[in-house]
Amino acid sequence: MFFKDSYDVVVVGGGPSGSTAARYAARNGANVLLVEKRQEIGSPVRCGEGVSMEIFKHVDIRPDPSWFVNQVTGARIFGPSGKFILIDAKNAGDEVGAVIERDAFDKYLATEAARDGAEIATKTSVVSLLKDGGEISGVRVRRMGEESDISARLVIGADGFESQVARWAGFNTNLKTRDTTSNLQYRMTNLDLDPRFTDFYIGSAAPGGYVWIFPKSGEVANVGIGLLLSRIKGASEAKDYLDAFIEKDERFRDASIMETVSGGVSVSAPLDKVIADRIMLVGDAARMIDPLTGGGISNGVIAGKVCGEVAAGAVKEGDCSEEYLQRYEKGWRELLEEKLYRDYMAKEKLVTLDDEALDKLIEVMSEVPLENLSTKEILTAIRTKYPELVKEFEDLI
Amino acid sequence: MIELNDDKCMHCGACVGACPANAIYLNEVILDFNDDCTDCGLCVRACPVGALSLIRTRGLKVPAATA
Ligand SMILES: Cc1cc2nc3c(=O)[nH]c(=O)nc-3n(C[C@H](O)[C@H](O)[C@H](O)COP(=O)(O)OP(=O)(O)OC[C@H]3O[C@@H](n4cnc5c(N)ncnc54)[C@H](O)[C@@H]3O)c2cc1C
Ligand code: SF4
Ligand code: SF4
């Protein structure tokens, strides 16, 4: 048997958010099934694989050599003219991060979940929610051409950007075009890069988004692009812009592409509500991605832990009502919400700036010593030189 | 109507998450389109590699001309 027909908790999606939720639900006593539609956890990779060290503070994860491959010392943000600012541990602390191997990382998290007692079903798609008198009562799955029903006291939607579970449950997860990005990435080899830095290129090379170079070593790096959907007019623009960037950069002349990765990333504010009776949403499915960076691994894992703990509590108390699940809603918002909204505002402003304004921004930031990279500090520094750039943001200073 | 070029599709789900009508479901590596599609064309723009195109189906779903 691949799975039973009844569980306390069914988690839909075996990404970092789902595995972490499953792990903490199982660890705290719930009977858990983690359902993943792909035939292999973590593969194919759909990620730039950059994480901040923040993740290790909140969740019981130890850097493992199978996936923790390159800890960087800083991030360089390049303006259109080529001038850059360096963000390192001095001004950004744990925000500075590492480049990981997502396929191994996702398997590590799934293994932790299994060790704590969760069962995992791969190549098994959830195709609809079961309802009993209007109340969510489980999921219908399809595995190897066969459909079956699994009942659950609680369903956790951790199904990523596609976010189908949420929509089936009646949540509105629709994204505005200016809150959605289209992404393409090549894993390139035979490079000669400085592996100490992750690099970001902003401006018209990537309308509304950026190009990233995340090195796994001096030789191998993820080179990718994200474009804001509201700036995209036709088909295949992510690919066209990325290819153009690579084409004109000498560093890629002798490089080869080992893997192509694509995907959608939300850069929205989080959903107003991620719970209802007998259901919780977590990670990309709940639009928890950082809207400024497009990074979603850390937030998904951090919220996943709270989600799993509350799930176990709800099962134990025999109360999976929305009211009980408020503990999760409150818990994850305490940890993440303020930064998500702050970064959303910053993104909304940044995407309005043209190349000239972005260069001014980089110029000011490279001249002023930034002790701790707070939004307030940055805005104040810009105001002294280019007050017109921060006019609409006066109230944040 | 949306047409998919299988040779280009990366099965990444970017179109699924971007569709305002929830008219696409990614069945591991197969994209299923349902009848809720409004021909808005967002998925065409969202697809990073250009695997989707909007085929104009004459006479269908075309709103009445406004003077
Ligand atoms: C090109 C690209 C680059 C990125 N770069 C970064 C980066 O550098 N750093 C970073 O932090 N984030 C990055 N992100 C975002 C990051 O990948 C996500 O935030 C992260 O994967 C979120 O984890 P999750 O568990 O919420 O969702 P996912 O990892 O998307 O997991 C969802 C899982 O659910 C499964 N699933 C979906 N529907 C069903 C169903 N019906 N039944 C069963 N299973 C289902 C999917 O197959 C998938 O495995 C990037 C994204 C893209 C596309
Ligand atoms: S055209 Fe619009 S409604 Fe139809 S599948 Fe694409 S995004 Fe969805
Ligand atoms: S966005 Fe494009 S590549 Fe990705 S699943 Fe849809 S059609 Fe395929």
Coordinates of C-alpha atoms and ligand atoms in Angstrom, one line a residue:
Chain A
M1 CA 0.0 0.0 0.0
F2 CA 1.2 3.5 -0.8
F3 CA -1.1 5.2 1.6
K4 CA -4.0 4.6 3.9
D5 CA -7.5 6.0 3.3
S6 CA -7.5 8.3 6.4
Y7 CA -5.1 10.6 8.1
D8 CA -5.3 13.4 10.6
V9 CA -3.5 15.8 8.2
V10 CA -2.9 15.6 4.5
V11 CA -0.3 18.0 3.2
V12 CA -0.5 18.7 -0.5
G13 CA 2.9 19.5 -2.1
G14 CA 6.4 18.1 -1.2
G15 CA 8.3 21.4 -1.5
P16 CA 10.1 23.0 1.4
S17 CA 6.9 24.4 2.9
G18 CA 5.0 21.2 2.7
S19 CA 7.7 19.0 4.0
T20 CA 8.3 21.3 6.9
A21 CA 4.6 21.5 7.8
A22 CA 4.4 17.7 7.6
R23 CA 7.5 17.3 9.7
Y24 CA 6.3 19.5 12.6
A25 CA 2.8 18.1 12.4
A26 CA 4.1 14.6 12.7
R27 CA 6.7 15.4 15.3
N28 CA 3.9 16.8 17.5
G29 CA 1.8 13.7 17.3
A30 CA -0.4 14.0 14.2
N31 CA -0.8 11.2 11.7
V32 CA 0.4 12.8 8.5
L33 CA 0.4 12.1 4.7
L34 CA 2.6 14.3 2.4
V35 CA 1.4 14.1 -1.2
E36 CA 3.7 15.1 -4.1
K37 CA 2.6 14.9 -7.7
R38 CA 6.1 14.7 -9.1
Q39 CA 7.8 11.3 -9.3
E40 CA 10.8 12.6 -7.4
I41 CA 10.9 15.0 -4.4
G42 CA 12.9 18.1 -5.3
S43 CA 13.3 17.3 -9.0
P44 CA 13.3 18.9 -11.5
V45 CA 14.6 22.0 -9.6
R46 CA 12.5 25.2 -10.1
C47 CA 14.7 27.6 -8.2
G48 CA 17.7 29.9 -8.2
E49 CA 18.8 28.1 -5.0
G50 CA 19.8 31.2 -3.0
V51 CA 18.8 31.3 0.7
S52 CA 19.4 33.6 3.6
M53 CA 21.0 32.3 6.8
E54 CA 17.8 33.4 8.6
I55 CA 16.3 30.0 8.0
F56 CA 18.7 28.3 10.5
K57 CA 17.5 30.6 13.3
H58 CA 13.9 29.5 13.2
V59 CA 13.8 25.9 12.1
D60 CA 15.7 22.9 13.2
I61 CA 17.8 22.5 10.0
R62 CA 21.5 21.9 10.0
P63 CA 23.6 22.8 7.0
D64 CA 24.4 19.5 5.3
P65 CA 27.2 19.1 2.8
S66 CA 24.8 17.4 0.4
W67 CA 23.0 20.7 -0.2
F68 CA 24.9 23.5 1.5
V69 CA 27.4 24.1 -1.2
N70 CA 28.5 27.7 -1.2
Q71 CA 28.2 30.2 1.6
V72 CA 28.7 33.6 0.1
T73 CA 30.1 36.7 1.8
G74 CA 27.9 39.2 0.2
A75 CA 25.5 40.3 -2.6
R76 CA 26.4 42.8 -5.2
I77 CA 23.6 44.8 -6.8
F78 CA 24.6 46.3 -10.1
G79 CA 22.8 49.3 -11.6
P80 CA 22.4 49.7 -15.4
S81 CA 25.7 51.6 -15.7
G82 CA 27.7 48.9 -14.0
K83 CA 28.2 50.6 -10.7
F84 CA 27.3 48.3 -7.8
I85 CA 26.7 48.2 -4.1
L86 CA 27.9 45.4 -1.8
I87 CA 25.6 44.1 0.8
D88 CA 27.4 41.9 3.3
A89 CA 27.2 40.6 6.8
K90 CA 28.2 44.0 8.2
N91 CA 25.0 45.7 7.0
A92 CA 22.6 42.8 6.3
G93 CA 23.5 40.2 8.9
D94 CA 21.7 37.0 8.3
E95 CA 20.1 38.3 5.2
V96 CA 23.3 37.3 3.4
G97 CA 23.2 33.8 2.4
A98 CA 24.2 30.7 0.7
V99 CA 23.6 28.8 -2.6
I100 CA 22.2 25.4 -2.1
E101 CA 21.3 22.3 -4.1
R102 CA 17.5 22.4 -4.1
D103 CA 17.0 18.8 -5.1
A104 CA 19.1 17.5 -2.2
F105 CA 17.6 20.2 0.2
D106 CA 14.1 19.2 -0.6
K107 CA 15.0 15.5 -0.1
Y108 CA 16.7 16.4 3.2
L109 CA 13.5 18.1 4.4
A110 CA 11.3 15.2 3.3
T111 CA 13.6 12.8 5.1
E112 CA 13.3 14.9 8.3
A113 CA 9.5 14.7 7.9
A114 CA 9.6 10.9 7.4
R115 CA 11.9 10.5 10.4
D116 CA 9.4 12.4 12.5
G117 CA 6.7 10.0 11.3
A118 CA 5.1 11.5 8.2
E119 CA 4.3 9.2 5.4
I120 CA 5.1 10.4 1.8
A121 CA 3.3 9.6 -1.4
T122 CA 5.1 10.6 -4.6
K123 CA 3.8 10.5 -8.2
T124 CA 0.4 11.1 -6.6
S125 CA -1.6 14.2 -7.6
V126 CA -4.3 15.7 -5.6
V127 CA -7.1 16.4 -8.1
S128 CA -9.8 17.8 -5.9
L129 CA -10.9 18.5 -2.3
L130 CA -13.5 16.2 -0.7
K131 CA -16.4 18.0 0.9
D132 CA -18.9 16.6 3.4
G133 CA -21.9 18.9 3.8
G134 CA -19.8 21.8 2.6
E135 CA -17.0 21.1 4.9
I136 CA -13.6 20.0 3.7
S137 CA -13.1 16.4 4.6
G138 CA -10.1 15.2 2.6
V139 CA -8.6 15.0 -0.9
R140 CA -9.1 13.0 -4.0
V141 CA -5.8 11.7 -5.5
R142 CA -4.7 10.2 -8.7
R143 CA -1.9 7.8 -8.7
M144 CA -0.8 5.7 -11.8
G145 CA -4.1 6.3 -13.5
E146 CA -6.2 5.4 -10.5
E147 CA -8.3 7.7 -8.4
S148 CA -9.0 7.3 -4.7
D149 CA -10.3 9.3 -1.8
I150 CA -8.3 10.0 1.4
S151 CA -10.1 11.5 4.3
A152 CA -8.4 14.1 6.5
R153 CA -9.3 16.2 9.5
L154 CA -7.1 18.9 8.1
V155 CA -5.7 19.7 4.7
I156 CA -2.6 21.8 4.2
G157 CA -2.2 23.5 0.8
A158 CA 1.5 23.7 0.1
D159 CA 1.2 23.3 -3.6
G160 CA 3.3 26.2 -4.7
F161 CA 2.8 28.9 -7.2
E162 CA 0.1 27.0 -9.0
S163 CA -2.0 27.1 -5.8
Q164 CA -4.8 24.9 -6.9
V165 CA -5.9 23.7 -3.4
A166 CA -6.5 27.3 -2.3
R167 CA -8.7 28.0 -5.3
W168 CA -10.6 24.8 -4.9
A169 CA -11.3 25.8 -1.3
G170 CA -12.6 29.2 -2.4
F171 CA -9.6 31.4 -1.6
N172 CA -8.8 34.1 -4.1
T173 CA -5.2 33.6 -5.0
N174 CA -5.4 35.5 -8.3
L175 CA -2.4 37.7 -8.8
K176 CA -2.2 41.1 -10.5
T177 CA 0.1 41.2 -13.5
R178 CA 2.3 43.6 -11.6
D179 CA 2.6 41.1 -8.8
T180 CA 3.6 38.2 -11.0
T181 CA 6.9 37.3 -12.6
S182 CA 8.0 35.0 -15.4
N183 CA 11.3 33.4 -14.8
L184 CA 14.0 31.5 -16.7
Q185 CA 17.3 30.2 -15.5
Y186 CA 20.3 28.3 -16.9
R187 CA 22.6 26.3 -14.7
M188 CA 25.9 27.1 -16.4
T189 CA 29.3 25.5 -16.2
N190 CA 32.8 26.2 -17.4
L191 CA 32.6 29.7 -15.9
D192 CA 35.3 31.6 -14.1
L193 CA 33.4 33.6 -11.4
D194 CA 34.1 34.9 -8.0
P195 CA 32.1 32.5 -5.9
R196 CA 32.0 34.8 -2.9
F197 CA 29.2 36.9 -4.2
T198 CA 25.7 36.6 -5.5
D199 CA 25.1 39.2 -8.2
F200 CA 21.9 41.0 -9.1
Y201 CA 21.4 43.2 -12.2
I202 CA 18.6 45.7 -12.1
G203 CA 17.2 48.0 -14.8
S204 CA 16.1 47.7 -18.4
A205 CA 18.0 44.4 -18.9
A206 CA 15.2 42.9 -16.9
P207 CA 12.0 45.0 -16.9
G208 CA 10.4 45.1 -13.5
G209 CA 12.7 42.4 -12.2
Y210 CA 16.4 41.4 -12.3
V211 CA 19.0 39.1 -13.6
W212 CA 20.8 36.9 -11.0
I213 CA 24.0 35.0 -11.0
F214 CA 24.2 32.6 -8.0
P215 CA 27.5 30.7 -8.0
K216 CA 27.7 27.2 -6.7
S217 CA 31.4 27.4 -7.2
G218 CA 33.8 29.4 -9.3
E219 CA 32.9 27.1 -12.2
V220 CA 29.1 26.5 -11.9
A221 CA 26.4 29.1 -11.4
N222 CA 22.7 29.6 -11.8
V223 CA 22.1 32.5 -14.2
G224 CA 18.5 33.6 -14.4
I225 CA 16.0 36.3 -15.0
G226 CA 12.6 37.3 -13.6
L227 CA 10.4 39.8 -15.5
L228 CA 7.3 41.5 -14.2
L229 CA 4.3 40.2 -16.1
S230 CA 2.9 43.7 -16.5
R231 CA 6.0 44.6 -18.4
I232 CA 5.8 41.6 -20.8
K233 CA 4.1 42.2 -24.1
G234 CA 4.6 39.0 -26.0
A235 CA 5.6 35.4 -25.8
S236 CA 9.0 34.1 -24.7
E237 CA 10.3 37.4 -23.3
A238 CA 12.0 35.9 -20.3
K239 CA 14.1 33.7 -22.6
D240 CA 14.8 36.5 -25.0
Y241 CA 16.0 38.9 -22.3
L242 CA 18.1 36.3 -20.6
D243 CA 19.7 35.2 -23.8
A244 CA 20.5 38.8 -24.7
F245 CA 22.1 39.4 -21.3
I246 CA 24.3 36.3 -21.6
E247 CA 25.1 37.1 -25.2
K248 CA 26.8 40.4 -24.5
D249 CA 28.7 39.3 -21.3
E250 CA 32.2 38.1 -21.9
R251 CA 32.1 35.9 -18.8
F252 CA 29.7 33.5 -20.5
R253 CA 31.6 33.1 -23.8
D254 CA 32.9 29.6 -23.0
A255 CA 30.2 28.5 -20.8
S256 CA 27.7 25.7 -21.4
I257 CA 24.2 25.2 -20.1
M258 CA 23.7 22.0 -18.0
E259 CA 20.0 22.6 -17.1
T260 CA 17.2 25.0 -17.9
V261 CA 14.7 26.0 -15.3
S262 CA 11.5 28.0 -15.6
G263 CA 8.7 29.0 -13.4
G264 CA 6.3 31.6 -12.0
V265 CA 7.1 33.6 -8.9
S266 CA 4.6 35.9 -7.1
V267 CA 5.9 39.3 -5.9
S268 CA 2.6 40.3 -4.2
A269 CA 1.6 41.1 -0.6
P270 CA 0.6 37.9 1.2
L271 CA -3.0 36.7 1.1
D272 CA -5.1 38.5 3.7
K273 CA -6.2 35.2 5.0
V274 CA -4.6 31.8 4.7
I275 CA -6.9 29.7 6.9
A276 CA -10.5 28.5 6.8
D277 CA -12.3 25.6 8.6
R278 CA -10.1 22.5 8.2
I279 CA -7.6 24.1 5.8
M280 CA -4.4 26.0 6.0
L281 CA -2.2 27.4 3.2
V282 CA 1.6 27.8 3.4
G283 CA 4.5 28.9 1.3
D284 CA 4.1 30.0 -2.3
A285 CA 0.5 28.8 -2.3
A286 CA -0.2 31.5 0.3
R287 CA 1.9 34.1 -1.6
M288 CA 4.5 34.3 1.1
I289 CA 7.4 34.9 -1.3
D290 CA 9.4 38.0 -0.5
P291 CA 8.2 40.5 -3.1
L292 CA 11.5 42.4 -3.4
T293 CA 13.8 39.4 -3.9
G294 CA 11.4 36.7 -5.1
G295 CA 12.9 34.4 -2.6
G296 CA 10.4 32.0 -1.0
I297 CA 12.3 29.1 0.5
S298 CA 13.0 30.7 3.9
N299 CA 9.5 32.1 4.4
G300 CA 7.9 28.9 3.4
V301 CA 10.0 26.9 5.8
I302 CA 9.6 29.4 8.7
A303 CA 5.8 29.5 8.2
G304 CA 5.7 25.7 7.6
K305 CA 7.0 25.0 11.1
V306 CA 4.2 27.1 12.7
C307 CA 1.7 25.5 10.4
G308 CA 2.7 22.0 11.3
E309 CA 2.7 22.8 15.0
V310 CA -0.7 24.3 14.9
A311 CA -2.0 21.4 12.8
A312 CA -0.9 18.9 15.4
G313 CA -2.5 21.0 18.2
A314 CA -5.8 21.2 16.3
V315 CA -5.9 17.5 15.8
K316 CA -5.1 16.8 19.4
E317 CA -7.7 19.3 20.6
G318 CA -10.2 17.9 18.1
D319 CA -10.8 21.4 16.8
C320 CA -9.8 22.2 13.2
S321 CA -12.1 25.2 13.0
E322 CA -10.9 28.5 11.5
E323 CA -11.0 29.9 15.0
Y324 CA -8.5 27.4 16.3
L325 CA -6.3 27.8 13.2
Q326 CA -6.0 31.5 14.0
R327 CA -3.0 30.4 16.0
Y328 CA -1.2 29.7 12.8
E329 CA -2.4 32.9 11.1
K330 CA -1.2 34.9 14.0
G331 CA 2.0 33.0 14.4
W332 CA 3.3 33.2 10.9
R333 CA 2.3 36.9 10.5
E334 CA 4.3 37.8 13.7
L335 CA 7.4 36.3 12.1
L336 CA 7.0 37.4 8.5
E337 CA 4.3 39.9 7.8
E338 CA 6.0 43.2 8.6
K339 CA 9.0 42.5 6.3
L340 CA 6.7 41.2 3.5
Y341 CA 4.7 44.5 3.5
R342 CA 7.8 46.6 3.8
D343 CA 9.5 44.8 0.9
Y344 CA 6.3 45.0 -1.1
M345 CA 6.3 48.8 -0.8
A346 CA 9.9 48.9 -1.7
K347 CA 9.3 46.8 -4.8
E348 CA 6.3 48.9 -5.9
K349 CA 8.6 51.9 -5.8
L350 CA 11.6 50.3 -7.4
V351 CA 9.7 49.1 -10.4
T352 CA 8.7 52.6 -11.3
L353 CA 12.3 53.8 -11.6
D354 CA 14.0 54.1 -15.0
D355 CA 17.6 53.3 -15.6
E356 CA 18.8 56.8 -14.8
A357 CA 17.0 56.8 -11.4
L358 CA 18.3 53.3 -10.6
D359 CA 21.8 54.5 -11.3
K360 CA 21.3 57.4 -9.0
L361 CA 20.1 55.1 -6.3
I362 CA 23.0 52.8 -6.6
E363 CA 25.4 55.8 -6.7
V364 CA 24.0 57.2 -3.4
M365 CA 24.0 53.8 -1.7
S366 CA 27.6 53.1 -2.7
E367 CA 28.8 56.4 -1.3
V368 CA 27.0 56.3 2.0
P369 CA 28.2 53.9 4.6
L370 CA 25.2 51.8 5.5
E371 CA 25.5 50.4 8.9
N372 CA 22.4 48.4 9.0
L373 CA 20.5 48.2 5.8
S374 CA 17.2 49.5 6.9
T375 CA 14.7 50.9 4.5
K376 CA 14.6 54.1 6.6
E377 CA 18.4 54.5 6.5
I378 CA 18.5 54.0 2.7
L379 CA 15.7 56.4 2.1
T380 CA 17.2 59.1 4.3
A381 CA 20.5 58.7 2.4
I382 CA 18.8 59.1 -0.9
R383 CA 16.8 62.1 0.2
T384 CA 19.9 64.1 1.0
K385 CA 21.1 63.9 -2.6
Y386 CA 18.0 63.2 -4.8
P387 CA 15.0 64.2 -2.8
E388 CA 12.7 63.8 -5.8
L389 CA 13.4 60.0 -5.8
V390 CA 11.8 59.5 -2.4
K391 CA 9.0 62.0 -2.5
E392 CA 6.2 59.5 -2.2
F393 CA 8.0 57.7 0.6
E394 CA 8.5 60.6 3.0
D395 CA 6.2 58.9 5.6
L396 CA 8.6 56.0 5.9
I397 CA 11.5 58.1 6.9
Chain B
M1 CA -8.2 29.1 -27.7
I2 CA -4.8 28.4 -26.3
E3 CA -2.4 26.2 -28.2
L4 CA 0.5 24.4 -26.5
N5 CA 3.8 23.6 -28.2
D6 CA 4.8 20.4 -26.4
D7 CA 8.4 20.7 -27.7
K8 CA 8.9 23.9 -25.7
C9 CA 7.0 23.3 -22.5
M10 CA 9.0 22.9 -19.3
H11 CA 6.1 21.8 -17.2
C12 CA 6.8 24.6 -14.8
G13 CA 3.3 25.8 -14.0
A14 CA 4.0 29.5 -14.5
C15 CA 0.9 29.6 -16.8
V16 CA -1.2 27.8 -14.2
G17 CA -0.5 30.3 -11.4
A18 CA -0.9 33.3 -13.7
C19 CA -4.3 32.2 -15.2
P20 CA -7.1 34.3 -13.7
A21 CA -9.7 31.8 -14.6
N22 CA -8.0 28.7 -13.2
A23 CA -8.4 27.2 -16.6
I24 CA -5.1 25.2 -16.6
Y25 CA -4.1 22.2 -14.5
L26 CA -0.6 20.8 -14.6
N27 CA -0.9 17.1 -14.4
E28 CA 2.8 16.4 -13.6
V29 CA 4.0 16.9 -17.2
I30 CA 0.7 17.3 -19.0
L31 CA -1.2 20.6 -19.2
D32 CA -5.0 20.3 -19.2
F33 CA -7.0 23.3 -20.3
N34 CA -10.7 23.5 -19.2
D35 CA -13.6 25.4 -20.6
D36 CA -13.2 28.3 -18.2
C37 CA -10.6 29.9 -20.5
T38 CA -11.5 33.4 -21.5
D39 CA -8.8 33.9 -24.1
C40 CA -7.2 36.7 -22.1
G41 CA -3.8 35.7 -23.2
L42 CA -2.0 36.2 -19.9
C43 CA -0.6 32.7 -19.9
V44 CA 1.0 33.4 -23.2
R45 CA 2.9 36.3 -21.7
A46 CA 3.7 34.5 -18.5
C47 CA 5.2 31.4 -20.2
P48 CA 9.0 32.0 -19.9
V49 CA 9.8 30.1 -23.0
G50 CA 7.0 30.9 -25.4
A51 CA 5.3 27.5 -25.4
L52 CA 1.8 28.9 -25.6
S53 CA 0.0 30.9 -28.2
L54 CA -3.5 32.3 -28.5
I55 CA -5.4 31.0 -31.5
R56 CA -8.2 33.4 -32.7
T57 CA -11.3 31.3 -33.1
R58 CA -13.4 33.3 -35.5
G59 CA -16.9 33.9 -34.2
L60 CA -16.4 32.4 -30.8
K61 CA -16.5 34.3 -27.6
V62 CA -16.0 37.6 -29.4
P63 CA -17.9 40.3 -27.6
A64 CA -20.5 42.2 -29.6
A65 CA -18.9 45.2 -31.3
T66 CA -19.5 48.5 -29.5
A67 CA -20.1 51.4 -31.8
Ligands
LIG1 C1 13.2 30.3 -11.6 C2 13.0 30.4 -10.1 C3 14.0 30.9 -9.2 C4 13.8 31.0 -7.9 N1 14.9 31.4 -7.1 C5 14.7 31.4 -5.7 C6 15.8 31.6 -4.9 O1 17.0 31.8 -5.3 N2 15.6 31.6 -3.6 C7 14.4 31.4 -3.0 O2 14.3 31.5 -1.8 N3 13.3 31.2 -3.8 C8 13.5 31.1 -5.1 N4 12.4 30.9 -5.9 C9 11.1 30.6 -5.3 C10 11.1 29.2 -4.6 O3 11.4 28.2 -5.6 C11 9.8 28.9 -3.9 O4 9.5 30.0 -3.1 C12 9.8 27.7 -3.1 O5 10.0 26.5 -3.9 C13 8.5 27.6 -2.3 O6 8.4 26.4 -1.7 P1 6.9 25.7 -1.6 O7 7.2 24.5 -0.8 O8 6.0 26.7 -1.0 O9 6.5 25.4 -3.0 P2 7.1 24.5 -4.1 O10 8.6 24.3 -3.9 O11 6.7 25.0 -5.4 O12 6.4 23.0 -3.9 C14 5.1 22.8 -4.2 C15 5.0 21.3 -4.6 O13 3.7 20.9 -4.7 C16 3.6 20.0 -5.7 N5 2.2 20.0 -6.1 C17 1.5 21.1 -6.8 N6 0.3 20.7 -7.0 C18 0.1 19.5 -6.5 C19 -1.1 18.6 -6.5 N7 -2.2 19.0 -7.0 N8 -0.9 17.4 -5.9 C20 0.3 17.0 -5.4 N9 1.4 17.8 -5.4 C21 1.3 19.0 -5.9 C22 4.5 20.5 -6.7 O14 4.9 19.4 -7.6 C23 5.7 21.0 -5.9 O15 6.6 20.0 -5.7 C24 12.5 30.7 -7.3 C25 11.5 30.3 -8.1 C26 11.7 30.1 -9.5 C27 10.6 29.7 -10.4
SF4_2 S1 -5.9 32.7 -22.0 FE1 -6.3 33.5 -20.0 S2 -8.0 32.3 -19.2 FE2 -7.2 31.2 -21.0 S3 -5.8 29.7 -20.1 FE3 -4.6 31.5 -20.6 S4 -4.5 32.8 -18.8 FE4 -6.2 31.3 -18.5
SF4_3 S1 4.4 28.3 -18.4 FE1 5.0 27.6 -20.4 S2 6.7 26.1 -20.0 FE2 5.6 26.5 -18.0 S3 4.1 24.8 -17.9 FE3 3.1 26.6 -18.9 S4 3.3 26.3 -21.1 FE4 4.8 24.9 -20.1

